PDB file of C-alpha atoms in Angstrom:
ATOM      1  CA  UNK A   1    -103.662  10.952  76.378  1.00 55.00           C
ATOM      2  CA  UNK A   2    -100.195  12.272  75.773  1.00 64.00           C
ATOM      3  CA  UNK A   3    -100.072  14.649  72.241  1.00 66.00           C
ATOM      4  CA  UNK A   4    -103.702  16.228  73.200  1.00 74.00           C
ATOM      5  CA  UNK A   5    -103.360  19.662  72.134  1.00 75.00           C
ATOM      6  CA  UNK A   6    -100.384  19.730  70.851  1.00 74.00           C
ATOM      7  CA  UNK A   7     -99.833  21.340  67.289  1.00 70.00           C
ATOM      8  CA  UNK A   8    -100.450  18.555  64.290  1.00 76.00           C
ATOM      9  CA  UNK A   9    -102.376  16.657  66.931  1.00 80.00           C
ATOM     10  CA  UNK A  10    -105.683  16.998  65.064  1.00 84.00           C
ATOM     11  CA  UNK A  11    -104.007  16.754  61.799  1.00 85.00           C
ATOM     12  CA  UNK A  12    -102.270  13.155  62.925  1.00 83.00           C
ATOM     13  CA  UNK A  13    -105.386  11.886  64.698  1.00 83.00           C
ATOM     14  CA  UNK A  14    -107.727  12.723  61.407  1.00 87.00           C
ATOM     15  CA  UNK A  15    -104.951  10.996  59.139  1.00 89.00           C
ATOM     16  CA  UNK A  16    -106.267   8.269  56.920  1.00 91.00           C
ATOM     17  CA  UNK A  17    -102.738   7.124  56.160  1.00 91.00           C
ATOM     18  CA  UNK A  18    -102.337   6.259  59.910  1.00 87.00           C
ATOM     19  CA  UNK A  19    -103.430   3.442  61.493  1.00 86.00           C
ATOM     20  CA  UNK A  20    -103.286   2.999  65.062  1.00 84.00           C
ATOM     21  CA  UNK A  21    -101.958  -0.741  66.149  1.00 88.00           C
ATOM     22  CA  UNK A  22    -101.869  -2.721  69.466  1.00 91.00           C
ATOM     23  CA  UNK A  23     -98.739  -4.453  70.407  1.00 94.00           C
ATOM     24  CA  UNK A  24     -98.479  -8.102  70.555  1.00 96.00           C
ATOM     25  CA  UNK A  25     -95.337  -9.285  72.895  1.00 95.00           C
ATOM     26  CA  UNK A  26     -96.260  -7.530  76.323  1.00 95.00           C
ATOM     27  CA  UNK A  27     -93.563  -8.667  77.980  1.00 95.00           C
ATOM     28  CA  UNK A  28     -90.838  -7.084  75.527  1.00 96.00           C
ATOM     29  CA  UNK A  29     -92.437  -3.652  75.837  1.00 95.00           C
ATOM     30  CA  UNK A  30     -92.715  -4.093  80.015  1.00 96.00           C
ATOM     31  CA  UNK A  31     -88.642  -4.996  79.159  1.00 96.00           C
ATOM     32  CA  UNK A  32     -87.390  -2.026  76.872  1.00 96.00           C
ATOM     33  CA  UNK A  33     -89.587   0.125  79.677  1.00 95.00           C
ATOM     34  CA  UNK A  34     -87.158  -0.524  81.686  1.00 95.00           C
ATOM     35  CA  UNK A  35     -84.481   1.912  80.135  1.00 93.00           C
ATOM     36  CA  UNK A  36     -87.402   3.355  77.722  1.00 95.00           C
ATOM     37  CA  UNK A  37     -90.560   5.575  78.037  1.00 92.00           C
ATOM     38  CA  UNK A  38     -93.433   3.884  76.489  1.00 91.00           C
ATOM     39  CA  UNK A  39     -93.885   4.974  73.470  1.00 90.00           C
ATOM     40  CA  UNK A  40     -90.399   4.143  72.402  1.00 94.00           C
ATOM     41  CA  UNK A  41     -90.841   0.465  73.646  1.00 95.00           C
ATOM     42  CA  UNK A  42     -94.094  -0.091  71.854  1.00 95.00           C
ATOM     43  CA  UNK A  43     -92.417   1.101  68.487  1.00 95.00           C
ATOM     44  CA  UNK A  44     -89.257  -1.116  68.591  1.00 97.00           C
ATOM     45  CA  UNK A  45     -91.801  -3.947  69.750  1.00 97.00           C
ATOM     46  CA  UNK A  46     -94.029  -3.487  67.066  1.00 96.00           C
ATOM     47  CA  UNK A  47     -91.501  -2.956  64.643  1.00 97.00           C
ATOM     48  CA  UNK A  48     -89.971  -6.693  65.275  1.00 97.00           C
ATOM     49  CA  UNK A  49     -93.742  -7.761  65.097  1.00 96.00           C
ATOM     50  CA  UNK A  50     -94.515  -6.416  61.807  1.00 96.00           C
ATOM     51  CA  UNK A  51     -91.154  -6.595  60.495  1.00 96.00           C
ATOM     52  CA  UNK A  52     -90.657  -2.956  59.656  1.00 96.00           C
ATOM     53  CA  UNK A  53     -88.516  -1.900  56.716  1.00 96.00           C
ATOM     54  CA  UNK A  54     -87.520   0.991  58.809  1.00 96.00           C
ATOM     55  CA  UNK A  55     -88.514   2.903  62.541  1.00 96.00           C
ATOM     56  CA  UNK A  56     -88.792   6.695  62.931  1.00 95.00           C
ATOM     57  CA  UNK A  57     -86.517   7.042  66.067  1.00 95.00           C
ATOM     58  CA  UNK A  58     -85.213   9.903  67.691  1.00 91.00           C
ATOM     59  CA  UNK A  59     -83.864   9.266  70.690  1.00 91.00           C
ATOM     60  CA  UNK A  60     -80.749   7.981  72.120  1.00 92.00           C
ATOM     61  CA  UNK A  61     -81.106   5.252  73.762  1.00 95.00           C
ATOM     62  CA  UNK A  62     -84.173   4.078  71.627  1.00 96.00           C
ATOM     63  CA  UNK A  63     -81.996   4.128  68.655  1.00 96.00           C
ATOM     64  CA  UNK A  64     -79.550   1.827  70.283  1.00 96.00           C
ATOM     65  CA  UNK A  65     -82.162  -0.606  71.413  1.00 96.00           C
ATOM     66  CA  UNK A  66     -83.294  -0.455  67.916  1.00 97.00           C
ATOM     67  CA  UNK A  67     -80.001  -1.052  66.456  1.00 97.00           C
ATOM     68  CA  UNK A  68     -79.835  -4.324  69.459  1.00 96.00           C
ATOM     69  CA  UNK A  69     -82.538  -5.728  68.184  1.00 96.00           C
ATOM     70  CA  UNK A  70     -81.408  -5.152  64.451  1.00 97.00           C
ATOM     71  CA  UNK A  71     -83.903  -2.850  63.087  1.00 97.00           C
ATOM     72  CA  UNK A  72     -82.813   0.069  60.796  1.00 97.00           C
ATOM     73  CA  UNK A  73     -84.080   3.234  62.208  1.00 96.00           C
ATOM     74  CA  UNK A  74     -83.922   7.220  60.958  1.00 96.00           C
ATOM     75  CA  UNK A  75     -84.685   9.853  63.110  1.00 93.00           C
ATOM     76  CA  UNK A  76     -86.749  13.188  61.900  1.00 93.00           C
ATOM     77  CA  UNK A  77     -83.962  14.983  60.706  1.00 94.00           C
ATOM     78  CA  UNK A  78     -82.953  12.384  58.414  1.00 94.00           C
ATOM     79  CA  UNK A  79     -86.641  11.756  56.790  1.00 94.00           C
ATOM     80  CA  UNK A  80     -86.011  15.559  55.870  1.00 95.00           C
ATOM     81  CA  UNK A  81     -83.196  14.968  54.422  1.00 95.00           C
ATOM     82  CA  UNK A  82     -83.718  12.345  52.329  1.00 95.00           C
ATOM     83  CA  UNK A  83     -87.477  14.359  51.229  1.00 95.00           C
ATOM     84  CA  UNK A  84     -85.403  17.160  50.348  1.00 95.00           C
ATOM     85  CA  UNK A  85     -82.440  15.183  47.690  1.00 94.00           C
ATOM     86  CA  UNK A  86     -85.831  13.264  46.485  1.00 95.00           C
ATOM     87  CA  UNK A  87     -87.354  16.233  45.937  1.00 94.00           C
ATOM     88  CA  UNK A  88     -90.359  16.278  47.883  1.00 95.00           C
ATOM     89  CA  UNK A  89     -89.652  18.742  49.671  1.00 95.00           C
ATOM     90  CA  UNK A  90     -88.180  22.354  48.770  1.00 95.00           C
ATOM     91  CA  UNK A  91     -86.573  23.440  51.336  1.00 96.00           C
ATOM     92  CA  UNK A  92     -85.566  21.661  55.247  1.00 96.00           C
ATOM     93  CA  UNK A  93     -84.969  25.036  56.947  1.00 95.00           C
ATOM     94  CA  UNK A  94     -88.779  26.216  57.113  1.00 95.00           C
ATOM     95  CA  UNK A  95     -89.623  22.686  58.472  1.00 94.00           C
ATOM     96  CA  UNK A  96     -87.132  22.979  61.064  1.00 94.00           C
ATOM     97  CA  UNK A  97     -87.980  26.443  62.118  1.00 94.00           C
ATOM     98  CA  UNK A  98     -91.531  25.200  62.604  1.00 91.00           C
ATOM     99  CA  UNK A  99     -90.640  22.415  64.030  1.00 90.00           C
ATOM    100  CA  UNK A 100     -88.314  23.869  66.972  1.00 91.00           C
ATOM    101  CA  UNK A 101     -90.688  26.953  66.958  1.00 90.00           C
ATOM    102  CA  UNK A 102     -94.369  25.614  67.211  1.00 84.00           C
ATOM    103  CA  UNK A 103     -93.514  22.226  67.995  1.00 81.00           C
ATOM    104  CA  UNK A 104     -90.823  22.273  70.505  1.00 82.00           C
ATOM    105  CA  UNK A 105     -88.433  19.873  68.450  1.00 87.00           C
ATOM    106  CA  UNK A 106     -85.182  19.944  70.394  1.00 88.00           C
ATOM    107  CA  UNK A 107     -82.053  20.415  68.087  1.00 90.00           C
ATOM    108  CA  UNK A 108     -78.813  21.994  69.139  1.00 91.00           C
ATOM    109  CA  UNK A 109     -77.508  24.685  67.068  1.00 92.00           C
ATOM    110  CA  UNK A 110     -74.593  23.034  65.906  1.00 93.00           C
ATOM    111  CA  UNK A 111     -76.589  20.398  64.658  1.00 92.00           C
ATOM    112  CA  UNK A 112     -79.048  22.432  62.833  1.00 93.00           C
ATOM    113  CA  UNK A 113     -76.790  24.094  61.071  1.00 94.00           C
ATOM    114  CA  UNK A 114     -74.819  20.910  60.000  1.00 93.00           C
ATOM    115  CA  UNK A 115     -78.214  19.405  58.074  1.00 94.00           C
ATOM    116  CA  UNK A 116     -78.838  22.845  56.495  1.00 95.00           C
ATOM    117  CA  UNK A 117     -75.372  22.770  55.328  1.00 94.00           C
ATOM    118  CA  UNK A 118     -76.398  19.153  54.038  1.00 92.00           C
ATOM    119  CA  UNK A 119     -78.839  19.898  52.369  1.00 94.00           C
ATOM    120  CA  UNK A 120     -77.114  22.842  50.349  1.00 93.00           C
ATOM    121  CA  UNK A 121     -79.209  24.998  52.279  1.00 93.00           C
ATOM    122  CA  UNK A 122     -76.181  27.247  54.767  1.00 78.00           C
ATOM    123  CA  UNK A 123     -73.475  28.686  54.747  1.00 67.00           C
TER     124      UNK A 123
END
């Protein structure tokens, strides 16, 4: 099982706020496989099953199948974004240091610096 091991793992799996769910419409996921991995697939599937206000989506080519299929995405970068102008979070900058340094989160420089300067937090 892909995510074994990996840091938050635990902390995701023991969750009570998330819900694992199976994907109806087989043959759509078997079709977005085709330019997608899995997991992306099965989340743009089962957002058009359950009608999803919104889809965490980071990737490229899963945010233009998402925006094909008409449903509003946001990758990780903007959820921090929009937790740090609403105040739920202090700062973005430790997140995103622990997230490229413990987690592996890919995110080129130029682009790191452009959401710190954002969010008020560089130079």
């Amino acid at each position: 099982m892909k995510g074994v091991g990996q840091p938050g793992a635990e902390e995701i799996k023991s969750a009570v706020w998330i819900k694992t769910v199976a994907v109806a419409n087989d043959e759509l996921v078997l079709a977005l496989q085709r330019d997608l991995d899995s997991g992306e697939a099965e989340a743009i599937a089962l957002a058009l099953e359950k009608k999803a206000d919104l889809l965490l989506m980071d990737e490229h080519l899963g945010r233009d199948a998402a925006r094909y299929f008409g449903v509003r995405y946001m990758g990780l970068l903007g959820v921090l974004t929009e937790a740090k102008y609403r105040g739920e979070i202090e700062a973005v900058k430790p997140v995103l240091d622990l997230l490229r340094n413990r987690a592996g989160y890919r995110i080129s420089v130029e682009l790191y610096q452009r959401v710190l300067h954002d969010t008020g937090e560089g130079e």
